[in-house]
N, CA and C of each residue as an Amber inpcrd file, in Angstrom:
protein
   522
   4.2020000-120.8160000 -60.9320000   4.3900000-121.5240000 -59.6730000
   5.3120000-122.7260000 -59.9310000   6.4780000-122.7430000 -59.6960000
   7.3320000-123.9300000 -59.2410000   6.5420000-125.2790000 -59.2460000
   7.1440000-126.3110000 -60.2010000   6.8780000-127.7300000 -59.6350000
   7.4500000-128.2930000 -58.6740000   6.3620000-128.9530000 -57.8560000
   7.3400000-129.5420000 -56.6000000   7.8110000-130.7140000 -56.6340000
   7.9420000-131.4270000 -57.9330000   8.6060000-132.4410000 -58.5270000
   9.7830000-132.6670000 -58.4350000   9.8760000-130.8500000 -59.5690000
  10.9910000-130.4660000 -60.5490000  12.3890000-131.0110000 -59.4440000
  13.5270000-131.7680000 -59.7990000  14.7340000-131.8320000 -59.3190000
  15.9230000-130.8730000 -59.5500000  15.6730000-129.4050000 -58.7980000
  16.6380000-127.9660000 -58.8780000  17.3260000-128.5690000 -58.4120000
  18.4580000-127.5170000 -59.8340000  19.7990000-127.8640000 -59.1070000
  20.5560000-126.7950000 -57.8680000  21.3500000-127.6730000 -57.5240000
  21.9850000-126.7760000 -56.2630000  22.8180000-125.5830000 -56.3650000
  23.1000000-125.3180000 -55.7630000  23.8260000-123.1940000 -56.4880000
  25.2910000-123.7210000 -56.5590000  26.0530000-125.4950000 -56.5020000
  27.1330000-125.5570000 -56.8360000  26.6300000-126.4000000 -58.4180000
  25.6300000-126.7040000 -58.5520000  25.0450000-128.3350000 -59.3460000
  25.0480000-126.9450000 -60.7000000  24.4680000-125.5470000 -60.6310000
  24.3780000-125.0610000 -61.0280000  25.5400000-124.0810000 -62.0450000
  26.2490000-123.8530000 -60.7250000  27.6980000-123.4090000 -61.4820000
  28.0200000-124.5420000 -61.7100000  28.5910000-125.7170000 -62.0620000
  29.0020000-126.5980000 -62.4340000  28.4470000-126.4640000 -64.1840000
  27.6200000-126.6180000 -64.2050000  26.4190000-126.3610000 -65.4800000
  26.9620000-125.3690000 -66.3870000  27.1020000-124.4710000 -65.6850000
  27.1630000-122.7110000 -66.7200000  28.5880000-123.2560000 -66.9640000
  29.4260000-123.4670000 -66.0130000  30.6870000-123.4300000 -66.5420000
  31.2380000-124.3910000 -67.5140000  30.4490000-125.8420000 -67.5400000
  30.5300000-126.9810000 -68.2570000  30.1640000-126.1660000 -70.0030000
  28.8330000-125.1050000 -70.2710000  28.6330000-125.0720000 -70.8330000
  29.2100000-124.0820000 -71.6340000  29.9510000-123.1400000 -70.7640000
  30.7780000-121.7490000 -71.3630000  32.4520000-122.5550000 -71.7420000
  32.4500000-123.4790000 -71.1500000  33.9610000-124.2770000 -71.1160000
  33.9360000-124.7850000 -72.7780000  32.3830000-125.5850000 -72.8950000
  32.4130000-126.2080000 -74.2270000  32.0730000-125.1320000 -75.3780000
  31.3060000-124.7590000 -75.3550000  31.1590000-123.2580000 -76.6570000
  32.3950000-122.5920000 -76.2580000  33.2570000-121.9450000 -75.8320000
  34.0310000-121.2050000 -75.9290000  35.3470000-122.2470000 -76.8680000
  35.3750000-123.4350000 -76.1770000  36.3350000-124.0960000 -76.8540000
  36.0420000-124.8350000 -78.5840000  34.8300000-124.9360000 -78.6930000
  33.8410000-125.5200000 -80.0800000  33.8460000-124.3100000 -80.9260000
  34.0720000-122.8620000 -80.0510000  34.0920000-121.9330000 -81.3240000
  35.5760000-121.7190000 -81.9330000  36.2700000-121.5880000 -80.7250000
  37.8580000-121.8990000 -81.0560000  38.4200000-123.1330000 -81.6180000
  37.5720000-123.5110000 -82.1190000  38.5680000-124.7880000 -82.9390000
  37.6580000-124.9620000 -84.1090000  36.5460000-124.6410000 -84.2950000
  36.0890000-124.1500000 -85.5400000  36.7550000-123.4530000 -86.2240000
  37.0740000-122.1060000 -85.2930000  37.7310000-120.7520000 -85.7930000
  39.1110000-121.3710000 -86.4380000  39.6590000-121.8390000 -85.5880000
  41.4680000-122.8170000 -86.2720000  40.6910000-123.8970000 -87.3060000
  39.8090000-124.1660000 -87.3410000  39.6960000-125.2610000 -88.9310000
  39.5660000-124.3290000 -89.9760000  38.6190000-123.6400000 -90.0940000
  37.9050000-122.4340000 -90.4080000  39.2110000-121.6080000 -91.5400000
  39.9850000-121.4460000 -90.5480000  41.1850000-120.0570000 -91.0170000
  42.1050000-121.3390000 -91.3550000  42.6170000-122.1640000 -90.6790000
  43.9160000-123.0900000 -90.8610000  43.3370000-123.9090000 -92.1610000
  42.4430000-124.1250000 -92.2720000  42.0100000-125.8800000 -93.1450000
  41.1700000-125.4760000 -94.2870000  40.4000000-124.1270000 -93.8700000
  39.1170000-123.9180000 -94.9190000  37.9100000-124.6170000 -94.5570000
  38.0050000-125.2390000 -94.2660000  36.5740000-126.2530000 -93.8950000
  36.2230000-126.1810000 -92.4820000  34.8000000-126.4500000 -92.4340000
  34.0670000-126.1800000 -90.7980000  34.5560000-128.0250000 -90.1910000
  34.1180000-127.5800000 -88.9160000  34.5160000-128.5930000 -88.0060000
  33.7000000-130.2380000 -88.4880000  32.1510000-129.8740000 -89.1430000
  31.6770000-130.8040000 -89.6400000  32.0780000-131.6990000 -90.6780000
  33.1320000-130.9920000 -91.5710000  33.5640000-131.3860000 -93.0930000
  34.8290000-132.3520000 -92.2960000  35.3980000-131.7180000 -91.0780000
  36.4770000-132.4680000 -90.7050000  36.1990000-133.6200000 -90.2850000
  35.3680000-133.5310000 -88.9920000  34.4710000-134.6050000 -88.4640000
  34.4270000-135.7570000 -90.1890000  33.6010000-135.6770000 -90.7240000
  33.5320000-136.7330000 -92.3120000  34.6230000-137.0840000 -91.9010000
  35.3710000-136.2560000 -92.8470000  36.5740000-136.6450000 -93.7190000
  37.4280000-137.8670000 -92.6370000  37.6070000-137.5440000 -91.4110000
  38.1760000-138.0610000 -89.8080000  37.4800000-139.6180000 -90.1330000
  36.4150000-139.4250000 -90.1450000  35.1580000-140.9270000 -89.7800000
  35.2900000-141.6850000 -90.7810000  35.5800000-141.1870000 -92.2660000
  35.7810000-141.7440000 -93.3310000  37.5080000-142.4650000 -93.6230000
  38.1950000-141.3200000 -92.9390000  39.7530000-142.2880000 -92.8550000
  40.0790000-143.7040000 -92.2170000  39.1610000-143.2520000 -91.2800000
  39.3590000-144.5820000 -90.1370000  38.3470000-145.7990000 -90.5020000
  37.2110000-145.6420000 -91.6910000  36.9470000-146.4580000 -92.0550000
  37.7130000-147.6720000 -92.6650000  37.0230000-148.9090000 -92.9200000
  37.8460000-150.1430000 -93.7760000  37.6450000-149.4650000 -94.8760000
  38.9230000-149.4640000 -96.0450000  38.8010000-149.1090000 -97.6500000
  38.0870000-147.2220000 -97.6630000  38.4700000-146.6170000 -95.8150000
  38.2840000-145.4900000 -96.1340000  36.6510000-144.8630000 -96.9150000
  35.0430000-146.0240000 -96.5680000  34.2580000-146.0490000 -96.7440000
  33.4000000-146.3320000 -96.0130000  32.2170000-145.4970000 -96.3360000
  31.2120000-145.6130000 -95.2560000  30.0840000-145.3030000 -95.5310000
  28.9020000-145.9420000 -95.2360000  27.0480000-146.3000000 -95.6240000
  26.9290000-144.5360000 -95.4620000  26.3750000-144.1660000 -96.0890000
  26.1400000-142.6530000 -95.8200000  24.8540000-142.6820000 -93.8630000
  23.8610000-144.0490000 -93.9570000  23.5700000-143.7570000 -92.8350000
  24.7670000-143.8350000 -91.6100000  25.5680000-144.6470000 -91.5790000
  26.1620000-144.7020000 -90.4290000  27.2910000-143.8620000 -90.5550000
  27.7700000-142.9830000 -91.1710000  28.1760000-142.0810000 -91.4490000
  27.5830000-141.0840000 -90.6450000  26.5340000-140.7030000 -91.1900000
  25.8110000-139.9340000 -90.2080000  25.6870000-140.3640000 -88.6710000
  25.1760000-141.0620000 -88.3120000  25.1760000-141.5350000 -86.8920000
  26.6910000-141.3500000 -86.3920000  27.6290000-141.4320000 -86.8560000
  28.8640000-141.7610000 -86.1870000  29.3540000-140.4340000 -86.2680000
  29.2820000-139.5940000 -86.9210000  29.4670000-138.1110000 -87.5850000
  28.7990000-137.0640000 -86.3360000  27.3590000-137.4080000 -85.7520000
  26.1500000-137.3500000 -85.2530000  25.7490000-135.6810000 -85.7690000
  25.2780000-136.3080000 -87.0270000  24.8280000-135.5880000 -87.8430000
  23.1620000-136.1540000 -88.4860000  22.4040000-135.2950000 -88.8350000
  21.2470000-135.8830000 -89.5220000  21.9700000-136.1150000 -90.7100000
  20.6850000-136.8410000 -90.9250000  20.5160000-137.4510000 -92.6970000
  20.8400000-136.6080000 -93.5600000  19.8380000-135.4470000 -93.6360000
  20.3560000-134.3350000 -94.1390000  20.8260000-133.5130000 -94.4310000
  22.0170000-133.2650000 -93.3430000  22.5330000-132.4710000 -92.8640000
  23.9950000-132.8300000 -93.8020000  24.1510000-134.0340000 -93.0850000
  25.4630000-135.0330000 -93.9630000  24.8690000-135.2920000 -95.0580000
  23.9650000-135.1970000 -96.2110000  24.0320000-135.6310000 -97.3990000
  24.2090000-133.9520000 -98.0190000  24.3440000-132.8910000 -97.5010000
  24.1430000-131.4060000 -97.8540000  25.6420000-131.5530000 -97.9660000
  26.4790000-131.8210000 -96.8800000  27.9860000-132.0980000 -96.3220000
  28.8530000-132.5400000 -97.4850000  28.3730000-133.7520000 -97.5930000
  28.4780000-134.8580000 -98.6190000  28.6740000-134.3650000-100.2720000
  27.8560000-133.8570000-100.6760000  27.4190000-132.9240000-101.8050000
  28.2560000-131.9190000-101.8060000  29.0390000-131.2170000-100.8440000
  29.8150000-130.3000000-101.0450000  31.3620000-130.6240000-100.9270000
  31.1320000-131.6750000-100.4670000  32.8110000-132.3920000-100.6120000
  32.8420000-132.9170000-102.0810000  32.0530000-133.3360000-102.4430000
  31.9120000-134.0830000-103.8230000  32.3130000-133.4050000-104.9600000
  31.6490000-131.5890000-104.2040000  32.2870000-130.4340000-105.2520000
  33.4430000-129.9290000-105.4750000  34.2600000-130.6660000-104.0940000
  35.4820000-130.0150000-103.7190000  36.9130000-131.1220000-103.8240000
  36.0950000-132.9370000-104.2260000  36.7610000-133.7110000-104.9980000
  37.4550000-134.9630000-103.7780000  36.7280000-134.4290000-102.7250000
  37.0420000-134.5380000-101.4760000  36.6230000-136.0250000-100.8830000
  35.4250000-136.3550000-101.7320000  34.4600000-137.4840000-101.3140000
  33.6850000-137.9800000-102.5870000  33.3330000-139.0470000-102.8380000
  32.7410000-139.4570000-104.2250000  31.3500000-140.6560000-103.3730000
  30.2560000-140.3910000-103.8030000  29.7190000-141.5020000-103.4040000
  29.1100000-142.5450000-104.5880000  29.0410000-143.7570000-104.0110000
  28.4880000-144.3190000-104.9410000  27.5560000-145.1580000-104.5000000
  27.0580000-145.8260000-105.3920000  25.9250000-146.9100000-104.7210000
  26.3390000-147.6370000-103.8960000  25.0140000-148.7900000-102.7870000
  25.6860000-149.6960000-102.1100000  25.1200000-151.1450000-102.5600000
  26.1620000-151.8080000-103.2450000  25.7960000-153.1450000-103.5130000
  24.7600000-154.2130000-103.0080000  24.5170000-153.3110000-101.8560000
  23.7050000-155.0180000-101.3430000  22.0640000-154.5720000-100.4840000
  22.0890000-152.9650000-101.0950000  21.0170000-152.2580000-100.9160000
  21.2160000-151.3000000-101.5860000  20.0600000-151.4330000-102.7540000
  19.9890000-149.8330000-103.8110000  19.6320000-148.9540000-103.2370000
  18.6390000-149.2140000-102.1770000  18.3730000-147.5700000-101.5000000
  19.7560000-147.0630000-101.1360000  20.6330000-147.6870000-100.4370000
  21.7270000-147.2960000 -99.9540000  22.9720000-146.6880000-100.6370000
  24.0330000-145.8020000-100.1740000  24.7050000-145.3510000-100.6790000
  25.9290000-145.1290000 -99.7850000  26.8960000-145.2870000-100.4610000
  28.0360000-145.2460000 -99.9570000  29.3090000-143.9650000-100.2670000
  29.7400000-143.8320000 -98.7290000  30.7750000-142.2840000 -99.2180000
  32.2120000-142.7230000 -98.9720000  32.5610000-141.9610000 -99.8140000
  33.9360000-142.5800000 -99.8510000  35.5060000-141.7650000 -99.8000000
  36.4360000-141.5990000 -99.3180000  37.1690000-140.5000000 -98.8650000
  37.8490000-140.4010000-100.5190000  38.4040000-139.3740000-100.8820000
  39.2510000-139.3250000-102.0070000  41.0100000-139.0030000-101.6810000
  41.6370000-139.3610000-102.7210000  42.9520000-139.0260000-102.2790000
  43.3570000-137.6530000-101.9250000  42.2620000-136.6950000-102.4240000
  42.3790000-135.1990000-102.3160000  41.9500000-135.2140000-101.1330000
  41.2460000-136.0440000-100.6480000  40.3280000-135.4890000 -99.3790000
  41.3980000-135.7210000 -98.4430000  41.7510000-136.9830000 -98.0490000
  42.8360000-137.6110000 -97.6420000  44.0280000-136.7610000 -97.0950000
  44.2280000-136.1750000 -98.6980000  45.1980000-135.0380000 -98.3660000
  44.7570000-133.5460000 -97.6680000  43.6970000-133.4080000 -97.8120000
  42.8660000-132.5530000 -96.9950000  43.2600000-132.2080000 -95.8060000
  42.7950000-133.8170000 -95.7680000  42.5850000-133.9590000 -93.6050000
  44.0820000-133.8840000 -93.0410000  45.0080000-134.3920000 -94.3010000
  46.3530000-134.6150000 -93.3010000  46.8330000-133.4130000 -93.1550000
  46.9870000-132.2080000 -94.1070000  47.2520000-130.8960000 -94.1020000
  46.6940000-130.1520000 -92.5050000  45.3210000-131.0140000 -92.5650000
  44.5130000-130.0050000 -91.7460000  45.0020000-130.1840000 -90.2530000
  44.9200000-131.3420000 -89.8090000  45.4690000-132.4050000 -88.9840000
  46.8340000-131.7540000 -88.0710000  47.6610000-131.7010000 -88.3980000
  48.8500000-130.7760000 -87.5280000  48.0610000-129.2920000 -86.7270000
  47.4630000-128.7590000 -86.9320000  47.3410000-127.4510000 -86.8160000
  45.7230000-127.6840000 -85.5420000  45.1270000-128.4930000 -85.8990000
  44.3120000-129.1040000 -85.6390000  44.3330000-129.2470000 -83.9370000
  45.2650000-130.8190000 -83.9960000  45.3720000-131.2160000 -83.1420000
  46.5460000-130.5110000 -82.1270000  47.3280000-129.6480000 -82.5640000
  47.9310000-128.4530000 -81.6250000  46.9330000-127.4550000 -81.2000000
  45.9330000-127.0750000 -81.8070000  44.8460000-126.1980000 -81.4230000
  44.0300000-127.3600000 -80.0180000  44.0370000-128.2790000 -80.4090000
  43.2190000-129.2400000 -78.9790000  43.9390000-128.9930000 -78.0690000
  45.6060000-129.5790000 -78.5820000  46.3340000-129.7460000 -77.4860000
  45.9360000-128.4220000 -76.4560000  46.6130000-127.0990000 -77.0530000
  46.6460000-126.0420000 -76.3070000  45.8470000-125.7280000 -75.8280000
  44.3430000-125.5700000 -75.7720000  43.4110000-125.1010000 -76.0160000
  42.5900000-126.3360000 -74.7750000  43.2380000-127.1950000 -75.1460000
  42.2710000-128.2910000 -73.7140000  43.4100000-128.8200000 -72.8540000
  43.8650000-129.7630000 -73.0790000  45.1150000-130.7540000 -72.7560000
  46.3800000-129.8510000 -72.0190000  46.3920000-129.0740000 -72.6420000
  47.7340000-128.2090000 -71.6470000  47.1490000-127.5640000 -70.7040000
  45.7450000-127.0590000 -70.6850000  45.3900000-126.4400000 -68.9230000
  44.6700000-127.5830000 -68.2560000  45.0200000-129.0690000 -68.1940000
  44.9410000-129.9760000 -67.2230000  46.1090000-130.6750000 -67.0250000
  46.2740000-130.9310000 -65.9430000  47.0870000-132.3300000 -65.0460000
  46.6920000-133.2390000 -65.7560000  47.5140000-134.3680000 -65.6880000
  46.9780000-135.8030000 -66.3080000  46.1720000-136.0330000 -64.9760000
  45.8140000-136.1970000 -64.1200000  44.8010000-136.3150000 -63.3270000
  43.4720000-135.6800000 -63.7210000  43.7850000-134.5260000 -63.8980000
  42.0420000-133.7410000 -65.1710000  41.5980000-134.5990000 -66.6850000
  43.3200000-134.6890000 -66.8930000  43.2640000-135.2910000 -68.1310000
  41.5140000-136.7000000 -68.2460000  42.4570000-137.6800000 -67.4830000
  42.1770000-139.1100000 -67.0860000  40.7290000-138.5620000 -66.4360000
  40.0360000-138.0790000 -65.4760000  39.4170000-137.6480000 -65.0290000
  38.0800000-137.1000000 -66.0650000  38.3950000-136.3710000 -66.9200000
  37.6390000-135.9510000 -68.0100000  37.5060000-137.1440000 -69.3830000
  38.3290000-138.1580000 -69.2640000  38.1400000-138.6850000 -70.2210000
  36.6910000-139.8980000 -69.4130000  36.8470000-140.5280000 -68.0670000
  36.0450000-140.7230000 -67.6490000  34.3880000-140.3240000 -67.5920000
  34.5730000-139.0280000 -67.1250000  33.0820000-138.1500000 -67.0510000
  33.0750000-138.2140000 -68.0360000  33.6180000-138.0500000 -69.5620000
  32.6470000-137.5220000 -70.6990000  32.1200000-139.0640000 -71.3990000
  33.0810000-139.9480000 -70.7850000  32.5000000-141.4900000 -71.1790000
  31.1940000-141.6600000 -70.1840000  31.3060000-141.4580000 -69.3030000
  29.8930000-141.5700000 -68.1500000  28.9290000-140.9710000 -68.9320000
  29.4270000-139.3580000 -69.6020000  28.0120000-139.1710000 -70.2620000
  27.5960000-139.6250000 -71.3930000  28.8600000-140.0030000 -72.0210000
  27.9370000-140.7500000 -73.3180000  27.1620000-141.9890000 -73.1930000
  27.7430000-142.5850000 -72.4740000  27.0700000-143.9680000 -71.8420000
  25.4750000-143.7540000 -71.5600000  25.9220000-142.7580000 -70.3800000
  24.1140000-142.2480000 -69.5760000  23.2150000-142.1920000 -71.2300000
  23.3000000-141.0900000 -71.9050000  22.4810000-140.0560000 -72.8140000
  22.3350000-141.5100000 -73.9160000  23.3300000-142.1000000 -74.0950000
  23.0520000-143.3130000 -75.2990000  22.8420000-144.7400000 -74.8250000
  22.8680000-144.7730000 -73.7380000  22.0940000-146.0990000 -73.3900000
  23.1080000-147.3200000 -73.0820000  24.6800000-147.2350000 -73.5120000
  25.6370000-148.0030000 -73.4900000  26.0830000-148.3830000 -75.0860000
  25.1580000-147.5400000 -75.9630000  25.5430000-147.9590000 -77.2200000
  26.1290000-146.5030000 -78.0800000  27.5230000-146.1960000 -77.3540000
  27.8680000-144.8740000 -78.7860000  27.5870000-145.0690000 -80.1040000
  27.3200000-143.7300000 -80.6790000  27.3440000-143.5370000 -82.0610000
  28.6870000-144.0170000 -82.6850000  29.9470000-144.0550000 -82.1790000
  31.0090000-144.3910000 -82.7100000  31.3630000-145.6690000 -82.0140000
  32.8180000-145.8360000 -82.5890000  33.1900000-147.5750000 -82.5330000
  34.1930000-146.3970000 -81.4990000  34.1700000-146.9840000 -80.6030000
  35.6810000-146.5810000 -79.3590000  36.4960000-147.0820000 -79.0450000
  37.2920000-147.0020000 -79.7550000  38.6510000-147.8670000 -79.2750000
  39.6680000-146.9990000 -79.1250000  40.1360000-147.3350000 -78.2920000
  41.0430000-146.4490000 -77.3200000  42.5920000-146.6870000 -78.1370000
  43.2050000-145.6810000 -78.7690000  44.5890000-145.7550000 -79.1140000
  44.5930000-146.0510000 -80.1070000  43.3690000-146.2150000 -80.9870000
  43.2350000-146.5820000 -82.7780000  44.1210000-145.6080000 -83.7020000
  44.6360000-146.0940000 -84.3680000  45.6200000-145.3690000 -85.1010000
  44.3130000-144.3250000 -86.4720000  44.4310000-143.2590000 -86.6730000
  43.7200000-143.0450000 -87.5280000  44.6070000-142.2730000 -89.0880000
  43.8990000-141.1720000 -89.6210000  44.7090000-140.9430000 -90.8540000
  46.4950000-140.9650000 -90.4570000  46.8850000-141.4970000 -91.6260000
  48.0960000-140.8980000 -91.2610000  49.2150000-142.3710000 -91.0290000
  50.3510000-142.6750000 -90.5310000  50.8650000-143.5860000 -90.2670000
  50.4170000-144.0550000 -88.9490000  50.5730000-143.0220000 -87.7180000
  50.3500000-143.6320000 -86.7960000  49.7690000-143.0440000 -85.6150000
  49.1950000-141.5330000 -86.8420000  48.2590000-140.4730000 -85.4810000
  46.8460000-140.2000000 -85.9740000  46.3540000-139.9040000 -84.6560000
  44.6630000-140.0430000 -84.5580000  44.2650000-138.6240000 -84.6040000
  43.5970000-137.7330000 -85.2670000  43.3020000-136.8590000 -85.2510000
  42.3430000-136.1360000 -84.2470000  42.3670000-135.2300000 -83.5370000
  41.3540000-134.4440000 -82.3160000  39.6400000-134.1600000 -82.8280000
């Protein structure tokens, strides 16, 4: 029996939904698939390596790493451990808390991401950015800030700054 609480959605509130959600998996598997085949590495290893460039000195607390990554603890220290194998990332202690530990990008890794990076961010482009108007564009960059806002309270997992230069001389990676 139906709650008469429950707030159903409407048969447009609804398609809105399916399509929001077939829009994002269809496009999250396709750009896996281009890291995947183009880079070797899953979208998560990129994600790091991305969070770790744009760090100061290219370093970062393995917790807020994770949070900014939005990855568990575990998940990113499994991550972590396999970049380490691949020469990619080195961690070391954190000075001003022994529990703590710090990850750190390597010049291999570095070179990693920049390789990966061209192929990457033409896979966004095409793949999102070329089937909108800058009116969708601008429009979507809005709504998906509305939702991070709503779901996190006004406090993202990441630092947002709009137009931050990231790896590279003077481009930000997708």
């Amino acid at each position: 029996m139906p709650d008469e609480g429950t707030r159903w959605l409407t048969e447009r509130e609804q398609r809105t939904w399916r399509s929001f959600l077939t829009a994002n998996r269809l496009l999250f598997d396709q750009v896996e698939r281009q890291l995947q085949q183009g880079a070797g590495l899953p979208h998560a290893y990129f994600e790091i390596l991305v969070r770790l460039s744009e760090a100061p000195d290219r370093a970062m607390r393995m917790s807020e790493l994770a949070s900014t990554s939005l990855s568990s603890r575990s998940r990113l220290s499994h991550a972590v451990a396999r970049m380490e194998e691949t020469g990619w990332v080195r961690r070391r202690p954190c000075e001003s808390d022994r529990r703590g530990q710090i990850a750190e990008l390597t010049a291999e890794g570095l070179a990693q991401l920049e390789a990966a990076v061209p192929s990457h961010v033409e896979e966004v482009r095409s793949l999102l950015f070329d089937a909108l108007t800058e009116t969708q564009r601008e429009a979507l960059l809005e709504i998906s800030d509305a939702i991070v806002d709503h779901i996190t309270r006004g406090d993202p997992p990441w630092p947002v700054a709009p137009d931050t230069p990231g790896p590279g001389p003077s481009r930000r990676p997708a």
